[in-house]
Amino acid sequence: MLESEYTHLIFPERLIPILLDERGADWQRLVRDTLERSPDSVEQVAFILLVARLSGCATCHANALRALRGCAICAKQSVGRFRGSDQELVALHKQSCKEVEGFWSAGNNHSRR
């Protein structure tokens, strides 16, 4: 049975804190910096995009083992198992920030005021 309380369509912002201790100092700094931002900031949206890509949120569905276990477990495993360095994750986050900024500047964010 799908646990809707624990599984979402994309990695939820409320779970960012659980990823803090999954990697080293650079990653922890990124998570802390992200948590200091507002939920609608480029940095936080880009972080969610990064984790969603690492975790494969786009291909998750109700019958997937990932969905059955929940977003928290899936994201922790995905971040912890990333084969690159923390610096690579920080660079991927910077790239995600650029993508979000580009998307928003193109007028594709209807919820932004």
mmCIF file of C-alpha atoms in Angstrom:
data_model
loop_
_atom_site.group_PDB
_atom_site.id
_atom_site.type_symbol
_atom_site.label_atom_id
_atom_site.label_comp_id
_atom_site.label_asym_id
_atom_site.label_seq_id
_atom_site.Cartn_x
_atom_site.Cartn_y
_atom_site.Cartn_z
ATOM 1 C CA MET A 1 0.000 0.000 0.000
ATOM 2 C CA LEU A 2 1.290 3.455 -0.901
ATOM 3 C CA GLU A 3 1.927 5.630 2.135
ATOM 4 C CA SER A 4 0.707 9.002 0.850
ATOM 5 C CA GLU A 5 1.964 10.730 3.988
ATOM 6 C CA TYR A 6 5.512 9.665 3.109
ATOM 7 C CA THR A 7 5.500 9.583 -0.687
ATOM 8 C CA HIS A 8 5.124 12.544 -3.003
ATOM 9 C CA LEU A 9 5.388 13.238 -6.715
ATOM 10 C CA ILE A 10 8.732 14.956 -6.179
ATOM 11 C CA PHE A 11 11.130 15.247 -3.257
ATOM 12 C CA PRO A 12 9.369 17.439 -0.655
ATOM 13 C CA GLU A 13 11.045 20.483 0.853
ATOM 14 C CA ARG A 14 10.143 19.381 4.389
ATOM 15 C CA LEU A 15 12.578 16.443 4.081
ATOM 16 C CA ILE A 16 15.682 18.502 3.291
ATOM 17 C CA PRO A 17 16.957 18.360 6.923
ATOM 18 C CA ILE A 18 17.153 14.550 6.907
ATOM 19 C CA LEU A 19 19.861 14.734 4.230
ATOM 20 C CA LEU A 20 22.265 16.792 6.344
ATOM 21 C CA ASP A 21 24.412 13.940 7.655
ATOM 22 C CA GLU A 22 24.437 11.793 4.521
ATOM 23 C CA ARG A 23 27.778 13.160 3.259
ATOM 24 C CA GLY A 24 30.772 15.282 4.221
ATOM 25 C CA ALA A 25 31.367 18.917 5.151
ATOM 26 C CA ASP A 26 30.737 20.457 1.709
ATOM 27 C CA TRP A 27 27.411 18.666 1.407
ATOM 28 C CA GLN A 28 26.430 19.609 4.953
ATOM 29 C CA ARG A 29 27.233 23.254 4.205
ATOM 30 C CA LEU A 30 25.038 23.090 1.091
ATOM 31 C CA VAL A 31 22.139 21.593 3.053
ATOM 32 C CA ARG A 32 22.465 24.189 5.836
ATOM 33 C CA ASP A 33 22.637 27.046 3.317
ATOM 34 C CA THR A 34 19.588 25.650 1.542
ATOM 35 C CA LEU A 35 17.615 25.416 4.774
ATOM 36 C CA GLU A 36 18.314 29.091 5.504
ATOM 37 C CA ARG A 37 16.590 30.088 2.256
ATOM 38 C CA SER A 38 12.876 30.528 1.761
ATOM 39 C CA PRO A 39 10.946 27.652 0.161
ATOM 40 C CA ASP A 40 10.437 29.675 -3.029
ATOM 41 C CA SER A 41 14.101 30.685 -3.374
ATOM 42 C CA VAL A 42 16.145 29.629 -6.375
ATOM 43 C CA GLU A 43 18.530 27.765 -4.074
ATOM 44 C CA GLN A 44 15.855 25.680 -2.379
ATOM 45 C CA VAL A 45 13.979 24.890 -5.584
ATOM 46 C CA ALA A 46 17.301 23.938 -7.212
ATOM 47 C CA PHE A 47 18.126 21.671 -4.267
ATOM 48 C CA ILE A 48 14.801 19.887 -4.665
ATOM 49 C CA LEU A 49 15.514 19.537 -8.392
ATOM 50 C CA LEU A 50 18.956 18.086 -7.635
ATOM 51 C CA VAL A 51 17.606 15.517 -5.175
ATOM 52 C CA ALA A 52 14.705 14.669 -7.499
ATOM 53 C CA ARG A 53 17.183 13.922 -10.277
ATOM 54 C CA LEU A 54 19.474 11.870 -8.052
ATOM 55 C CA SER A 55 16.507 9.902 -6.710
ATOM 56 C CA GLY A 56 14.753 9.412 -10.036
ATOM 57 C CA CYS A 57 11.507 11.060 -8.929
ATOM 58 C CA ALA A 58 10.385 11.467 -12.548
ATOM 59 C CA THR A 59 10.177 7.698 -13.009
ATOM 60 C CA CYS A 60 8.730 6.865 -9.599
ATOM 61 C CA HIS A 61 5.161 5.542 -9.532
ATOM 62 C CA ALA A 62 2.766 3.992 -7.036
ATOM 63 C CA ASN A 63 3.975 0.438 -7.672
ATOM 64 C CA ALA A 64 7.675 1.266 -7.507
ATOM 65 C CA LEU A 65 9.656 0.017 -4.535
ATOM 66 C CA ARG A 66 10.914 3.582 -4.091
ATOM 67 C CA ALA A 67 7.343 4.837 -3.627
ATOM 68 C CA LEU A 68 6.454 2.037 -1.259
ATOM 69 C CA ARG A 69 9.453 2.811 0.948
ATOM 70 C CA GLY A 70 8.875 6.572 0.851
ATOM 71 C CA CYS A 71 10.719 9.677 -0.245
ATOM 72 C CA ALA A 72 12.869 9.981 2.877
ATOM 73 C CA ILE A 73 14.505 6.569 2.518
ATOM 74 C CA CYS A 74 14.843 6.925 -1.242
ATOM 75 C CA ALA A 75 16.499 10.358 -1.044
ATOM 76 C CA LYS A 76 18.872 9.330 1.751
ATOM 77 C CA GLN A 77 20.001 6.306 -0.238
ATOM 78 C CA SER A 78 20.371 8.277 -3.461
ATOM 79 C CA VAL A 79 22.463 11.018 -1.877
ATOM 80 C CA GLY A 80 24.531 8.574 0.158
ATOM 81 C CA ARG A 81 25.232 6.343 -2.834
ATOM 82 C CA PHE A 82 26.177 9.162 -5.224
ATOM 83 C CA ARG A 83 29.559 8.080 -6.585
ATOM 84 C CA GLY A 84 30.921 11.573 -7.114
ATOM 85 C CA SER A 85 32.409 13.915 -4.547
ATOM 86 C CA ASP A 86 30.609 16.434 -2.401
ATOM 87 C CA GLN A 87 32.155 19.124 -4.594
ATOM 88 C CA GLU A 88 30.486 17.516 -7.613
ATOM 89 C CA LEU A 89 27.141 17.661 -5.829
ATOM 90 C CA VAL A 90 27.709 21.334 -5.023
ATOM 91 C CA ALA A 91 28.535 21.949 -8.700
ATOM 92 C CA LEU A 92 25.371 20.095 -9.740
ATOM 93 C CA HIS A 93 23.404 22.313 -7.367
ATOM 94 C CA LYS A 94 24.924 25.431 -8.943
ATOM 95 C CA GLN A 95 23.920 24.117 -12.357
ATOM 96 C CA SER A 96 20.397 23.450 -11.073
ATOM 97 C CA CYS A 97 20.267 27.049 -9.773
ATOM 98 C CA LYS A 98 21.107 28.301 -13.258
ATOM 99 C CA GLU A 99 18.388 26.098 -14.740
ATOM 100 C CA VAL A 100 15.767 27.340 -12.271
ATOM 101 C CA GLU A 101 16.779 30.968 -12.850
ATOM 102 C CA GLY A 102 16.572 30.433 -16.602
ATOM 103 C CA PHE A 103 13.177 28.803 -16.324
ATOM 104 C CA TRP A 104 11.830 31.586 -14.138
ATOM 105 C CA SER A 105 13.324 34.381 -16.238
ATOM 106 C CA ALA A 106 11.649 32.873 -19.297
ATOM 107 C CA GLY A 107 8.314 33.469 -17.559
ATOM 108 C CA ASN A 108 7.637 29.829 -16.758
ATOM 109 C CA ASN A 109 6.987 30.248 -13.043
ATOM 110 C CA HIS A 110 3.338 31.095 -12.618
ATOM 111 C CA SER A 111 3.385 30.941 -8.821
ATOM 112 C CA ARG A 112 6.232 33.399 -8.293
ATOM 113 C CA ARG A 113 5.171 36.941 -7.356
#
